Amino acid sequence: MKPYIKLPKIESLPDSSILKRKLNSEIWKNYIFSVLLEYYKFVDNKEIISIIENESQKQRSEIEKIIKEHISKWLKYRCRKFDNAGLIINLEPSTECKVSGFYDLKFEHSDWRNQYFSFEVKNLGKAKSITLSKSINEYVYVKEKDREDGGMYRYLNGKYACNMNFGGMIGFVIGRTENSIIEKLINKIYTVYDNNTIGMLTNDKIIKNSIYRNPNTFDSIHIRQNNKTKENEEFRLHHIIMDFVNSEN
């Protein structure tokens, strides 16, 4: 257990569908934050490290996929708060947007109508042929000869959550790092998005410790063009960094 992770006192969702449909998105988001932080707080580091090491030995390892599945199964079968709420996690195409793609984790509820909370899961840290800097690029933004991509970029170019004004990133640290990986991420985000036509940071820019004052969380606030109206709108990305390698259990 990680005692330094703060979990909020979240009230149970109403039993009545009529009442649940009246809840605003902030209440739903806070509930989802609480179950994700509960996962990070209580999952044993050794269990995750073992999963990473076993997967890394395969010729074609898929660490992101294995981690995503572990989060999903843990919430479904070991998190009473998640089960009692009637939330579901889906992995399905983002067909509502002009460019098709797949969310890593998509939280939905039948009473949270036409709304959802999607998360992109990215590995962070050195692993096999992947360097720390490359993993940060994949999280924030990467531009190569025949590829322009990145976890955050998929939100900011309208590929993901095009009808929402928020989305989520989960950074899963799989390799040892000497300095704060959050500071490295934030520096990269400033470099890429502080004055970019796609996903430009707003005046508020980045808010550290944004989720219940937990130091492994921050928000980045951007300007994104609405796919339908073509108007610029504020879009907020919530970042949760889960470090099972460098942190205490």
CSV table of C-alpha atoms in Angstrom, one decimal:
chain,number,residue,atom,x,y,z
A,1,MET,CA,0.0,0.0,0.0
A,2,LYS,CA,1.1,3.6,-0.7
A,3,PRO,CA,0.0,5.6,2.3
A,4,TYR,CA,1.0,8.9,0.7
A,5,ILE,CA,-1.7,8.6,-2.0
A,6,LYS,CA,-4.7,10.6,-0.8
A,7,LEU,CA,-8.2,9.1,-1.5
A,8,PRO,CA,-11.2,11.4,-1.3
A,9,LYS,CA,-14.3,10.7,0.7
A,10,ILE,CA,-16.6,10.0,-2.1
A,11,GLU,CA,-20.3,9.5,-1.5
A,12,SER,CA,-22.0,6.5,-3.1
A,13,LEU,CA,-23.9,7.3,-6.3
A,14,PRO,CA,-27.7,7.4,-5.9
A,15,ASP,CA,-29.6,4.1,-6.5
A,16,SER,CA,-32.1,6.0,-8.6
A,17,SER,CA,-31.4,6.3,-12.3
A,18,ILE,CA,-33.4,9.5,-12.3
A,19,LEU,CA,-31.1,11.0,-9.7
A,20,LYS,CA,-27.9,9.7,-11.4
A,21,ARG,CA,-28.9,11.3,-14.6
A,22,LYS,CA,-29.0,14.7,-12.8
A,23,LEU,CA,-25.3,14.4,-11.7
A,24,ASN,CA,-22.9,16.6,-13.5
A,25,SER,CA,-19.7,15.4,-15.2
A,26,GLU,CA,-17.5,16.6,-12.4
A,27,ILE,CA,-19.1,14.2,-10.0
A,28,TRP,CA,-18.7,11.3,-12.4
A,29,LYS,CA,-15.1,12.3,-13.1
A,30,ASN,CA,-14.2,12.6,-9.4
A,31,TYR,CA,-15.7,9.1,-8.8
A,32,ILE,CA,-13.5,7.7,-11.6
A,33,PHE,CA,-10.5,9.5,-10.2
A,34,SER,CA,-11.1,7.9,-6.9
A,35,VAL,CA,-11.2,4.3,-8.3
A,36,LEU,CA,-8.0,4.8,-10.3
A,37,LEU,CA,-6.2,6.3,-7.4
A,38,GLU,CA,-7.4,3.4,-5.3
A,39,TYR,CA,-5.9,1.0,-7.8
A,40,TYR,CA,-2.5,2.8,-7.6
A,41,LYS,CA,-2.6,3.0,-3.8
A,42,PHE,CA,-3.4,-0.7,-3.1
A,43,VAL,CA,-1.8,-2.7,-5.9
A,44,ASP,CA,1.5,-4.2,-4.9
A,45,ASN,CA,4.6,-3.0,-6.6
A,46,LYS,CA,6.1,-6.5,-6.8
A,47,GLU,CA,3.0,-7.8,-8.6
A,48,ILE,CA,3.3,-5.1,-11.3
A,49,ILE,CA,7.1,-5.4,-11.6
A,50,SER,CA,6.7,-9.2,-12.1
A,51,ILE,CA,4.1,-8.6,-14.8
A,52,ILE,CA,6.4,-6.1,-16.6
A,53,GLU,CA,9.5,-8.4,-16.4
A,54,ASN,CA,7.6,-11.4,-17.7
A,55,GLU,CA,6.1,-9.5,-20.6
A,56,SER,CA,9.5,-7.9,-21.4
A,57,GLN,CA,11.0,-11.4,-21.9
A,58,LYS,CA,8.7,-12.1,-24.9
A,59,GLN,CA,10.0,-11.5,-28.3
A,60,ARG,CA,7.1,-9.1,-29.0
A,61,SER,CA,6.2,-7.6,-25.7
A,62,GLU,CA,2.9,-5.6,-25.3
A,63,ILE,CA,3.4,-4.0,-21.9
A,64,GLU,CA,0.8,-1.3,-22.4
A,65,LYS,CA,-1.8,-3.9,-23.3
A,66,ILE,CA,-1.0,-6.1,-20.3
A,67,ILE,CA,-1.1,-3.1,-17.9
A,68,LYS,CA,-4.4,-1.8,-19.4
A,69,GLU,CA,-5.9,-5.3,-18.9
A,70,HIS,CA,-4.6,-5.5,-15.4
A,71,ILE,CA,-6.2,-2.1,-14.4
A,72,SER,CA,-9.5,-3.2,-16.0
A,73,LYS,CA,-9.6,-6.6,-14.3
A,74,TRP,CA,-8.6,-5.2,-10.9
A,75,LEU,CA,-11.3,-2.6,-11.0
A,76,LYS,CA,-13.9,-5.1,-12.1
A,77,TYR,CA,-13.1,-7.8,-9.6
A,78,ARG,CA,-11.3,-6.2,-6.7
A,79,CYS,CA,-12.7,-2.7,-6.3
A,80,ARG,CA,-16.1,-2.7,-4.6
A,81,LYS,CA,-16.5,1.0,-5.2
A,82,PHE,CA,-16.3,0.5,-8.9
A,83,ASP,CA,-18.6,-2.5,-8.9
A,84,ASN,CA,-21.2,-0.8,-6.7
A,85,ALA,CA,-21.3,2.2,-9.0
A,86,GLY,CA,-22.3,0.2,-12.1
A,87,LEU,CA,-19.5,1.7,-14.1
A,88,ILE,CA,-18.2,-0.1,-17.1
A,89,ILE,CA,-14.8,0.0,-18.9
A,90,ASN,CA,-14.9,-0.4,-22.7
A,91,LEU,CA,-12.3,-0.8,-25.3
A,92,GLU,CA,-13.9,0.2,-28.6
A,93,PRO,CA,-13.4,2.3,-31.6
A,94,SER,CA,-13.9,6.1,-31.2
A,95,THR,CA,-16.4,6.2,-34.1
A,96,GLU,CA,-17.8,9.5,-33.1
A,97,CYS,CA,-14.8,11.4,-34.3
A,98,LYS,CA,-13.7,12.2,-37.8
A,99,VAL,CA,-10.6,9.9,-37.4
A,100,SER,CA,-11.1,6.4,-36.1
A,101,GLY,CA,-9.0,5.1,-33.2
A,102,PHE,CA,-9.1,3.1,-30.0
A,103,TYR,CA,-9.2,4.3,-26.5
A,104,ASP,CA,-7.1,2.4,-23.9
A,105,LEU,CA,-9.7,2.8,-21.1
A,106,LYS,CA,-13.1,4.2,-21.6
A,107,PHE,CA,-15.3,4.7,-18.5
A,108,GLU,CA,-19.0,4.8,-19.1
A,109,HIS,CA,-22.4,4.5,-17.3
A,110,SER,CA,-25.8,4.0,-18.7
A,111,ASP,CA,-27.1,7.0,-16.7
A,112,TRP,CA,-24.2,9.3,-17.7
A,113,ARG,CA,-25.8,10.0,-21.0
A,114,ASN,CA,-23.7,10.8,-24.1
A,115,GLN,CA,-20.7,11.3,-21.8
A,116,TYR,CA,-17.6,9.2,-21.0
A,117,PHE,CA,-14.1,9.5,-19.6
A,118,SER,CA,-11.4,8.1,-21.8
A,119,PHE,CA,-7.8,7.5,-20.8
A,120,GLU,CA,-4.7,6.9,-23.0
A,121,VAL,CA,-2.2,4.6,-21.2
A,122,LYS,CA,1.5,5.1,-22.0
A,123,ASN,CA,4.6,3.5,-20.8
A,124,LEU,CA,7.3,5.8,-19.4
A,125,GLY,CA,10.9,4.9,-18.8
A,126,LYS,CA,13.6,2.9,-20.5
A,127,ALA,CA,12.6,-0.6,-21.6
A,128,LYS,CA,14.4,-2.8,-24.2
A,129,SER,CA,15.1,-0.6,-27.2
A,130,ILE,CA,12.9,2.3,-25.9
A,131,THR,CA,14.7,5.2,-24.3
A,132,LEU,CA,13.3,7.4,-21.6
A,133,SER,CA,13.2,10.4,-23.9
A,134,LYS,CA,11.4,8.4,-26.6
A,135,SER,CA,8.8,7.2,-24.1
A,136,ILE,CA,8.2,10.8,-23.1
A,137,ASN,CA,7.8,11.8,-26.8
A,138,GLU,CA,5.3,9.0,-27.3
A,139,TYR,CA,3.3,10.3,-24.3
A,140,VAL,CA,3.4,14.0,-25.4
A,141,TYR,CA,4.1,14.3,-29.1
A,142,VAL,CA,6.2,12.6,-31.7
A,143,LYS,CA,6.9,13.6,-35.3
A,144,GLU,CA,8.8,11.4,-37.6
A,145,LYS,CA,9.2,11.1,-41.4
A,146,ASP,CA,6.0,9.3,-41.9
A,147,ARG,CA,4.3,9.6,-38.5
A,148,GLU,CA,2.8,12.4,-36.4
A,149,ASP,CA,1.4,11.0,-33.2
A,150,GLY,CA,1.6,10.9,-29.4
A,151,GLY,CA,-0.9,10.1,-26.6
A,152,MET,CA,-1.7,13.8,-25.8
A,153,TYR,CA,-1.7,14.7,-29.5
A,154,ARG,CA,-4.5,12.2,-30.2
A,155,TYR,CA,-6.8,14.3,-28.0
A,156,LEU,CA,-5.6,17.7,-29.1
A,157,ASN,CA,-6.0,17.0,-32.9
A,158,GLY,CA,-9.6,15.8,-32.3
A,159,LYS,CA,-9.0,12.1,-32.8
A,160,TYR,CA,-10.0,11.3,-29.3
A,161,ALA,CA,-12.9,12.7,-27.2
A,162,CYS,CA,-13.9,15.0,-29.9
A,163,ASN,CA,-17.3,15.7,-28.3
A,164,MET,CA,-16.0,16.1,-24.8
A,165,ASN,CA,-14.0,18.9,-23.1
A,166,PHE,CA,-11.8,16.6,-21.1
A,167,GLY,CA,-9.8,13.5,-21.3
A,168,GLY,CA,-7.2,11.5,-19.4
A,169,MET,CA,-3.6,10.2,-19.6
A,170,ILE,CA,-2.2,7.5,-17.5
A,171,GLY,CA,1.6,7.3,-17.5
A,172,PHE,CA,2.8,3.9,-16.3
A,173,VAL,CA,6.5,4.1,-15.3
A,174,ILE,CA,8.2,0.8,-16.2
A,175,GLY,CA,11.9,1.7,-15.9
A,176,ARG,CA,14.1,3.3,-13.3
A,177,THR,CA,14.6,7.1,-13.5
A,178,GLU,CA,17.1,9.3,-11.7
A,179,ASN,CA,15.0,12.5,-11.6
A,180,SER,CA,11.3,13.3,-11.5
A,181,ILE,CA,9.6,12.0,-14.5
A,182,ILE,CA,6.7,14.3,-14.0
A,183,GLU,CA,9.0,17.4,-14.3
A,184,LYS,CA,10.4,15.9,-17.5
A,185,LEU,CA,6.9,15.4,-18.9
A,186,ILE,CA,5.9,18.9,-17.9
A,187,ASN,CA,9.0,20.4,-19.6
A,188,LYS,CA,8.2,18.5,-22.7
A,189,ILE,CA,4.6,19.6,-22.7
A,190,TYR,CA,5.7,23.3,-22.4
A,191,THR,CA,8.2,22.8,-25.2
A,192,VAL,CA,5.6,21.3,-27.6
A,193,TYR,CA,2.3,23.1,-26.7
A,194,ASP,CA,3.2,26.4,-25.2
A,195,ASN,CA,2.9,28.1,-28.5
A,196,ASN,CA,1.5,25.5,-30.9
A,197,THR,CA,-1.4,26.0,-33.3
A,198,ILE,CA,-2.7,22.5,-32.3
A,199,GLY,CA,-3.3,22.1,-28.5
A,200,MET,CA,-1.8,25.4,-27.4
A,201,LEU,CA,-1.7,25.8,-23.6
A,202,THR,CA,-4.0,28.3,-22.1
A,203,ASN,CA,-2.9,31.0,-19.7
A,204,ASP,CA,-3.6,28.5,-16.8
A,205,LYS,CA,-1.2,26.1,-18.6
A,206,ILE,CA,-0.4,23.3,-16.1
A,207,ILE,CA,-1.8,22.7,-12.7
A,208,LYS,CA,0.3,20.4,-10.5
A,209,ASN,CA,-1.1,18.1,-7.8
A,210,SER,CA,-4.5,18.6,-9.4
A,211,ILE,CA,-6.3,15.5,-8.3
A,212,TYR,CA,-6.9,15.6,-4.5
A,213,ARG,CA,-3.5,17.2,-4.1
A,214,ASN,CA,-1.7,14.0,-5.1
A,215,PRO,CA,1.8,14.7,-6.3
A,216,ASN,CA,1.5,12.1,-9.0
A,217,THR,CA,-1.2,14.1,-10.8
A,218,PHE,CA,-1.4,17.2,-12.9
A,219,ASP,CA,-3.7,18.9,-15.4
A,220,SER,CA,-2.7,20.5,-18.7
A,221,ILE,CA,-5.2,23.0,-20.2
A,222,HIS,CA,-5.3,23.5,-23.9
A,223,ILE,CA,-7.1,25.2,-26.7
A,224,ARG,CA,-8.6,22.7,-29.2
A,225,GLN,CA,-10.7,23.3,-32.3
A,226,ASN,CA,-14.2,21.8,-32.2
A,227,ASN,CA,-14.6,19.4,-35.1
A,228,LYS,CA,-18.2,20.5,-35.8
A,229,THR,CA,-18.2,24.3,-35.2
A,230,LYS,CA,-14.5,24.9,-35.9
A,231,GLU,CA,-14.5,27.2,-32.9
A,232,ASN,CA,-11.6,27.1,-30.4
A,233,GLU,CA,-12.6,25.6,-27.1
A,234,GLU,CA,-10.8,24.8,-23.8
A,235,PHE,CA,-9.8,21.2,-23.4
A,236,ARG,CA,-8.5,19.8,-20.1
A,237,LEU,CA,-6.2,16.7,-19.9
A,238,HIS,CA,-6.0,15.0,-16.5
A,239,HIS,CA,-2.7,13.2,-16.0
A,240,ILE,CA,-2.2,10.4,-13.5
A,241,ILE,CA,1.4,8.9,-13.2
A,242,MET,CA,1.6,5.5,-11.7
A,243,ASP,CA,5.2,4.6,-10.8
A,244,PHE,CA,5.6,1.0,-9.4
A,245,VAL,CA,9.4,0.9,-10.1
A,246,ASN,CA,10.8,4.0,-8.3
A,247,SER,CA,8.1,4.5,-5.6
A,248,GLU,CA,7.7,2.9,-2.2
A,249,ASN,CA,5.0,0.3,-1.9
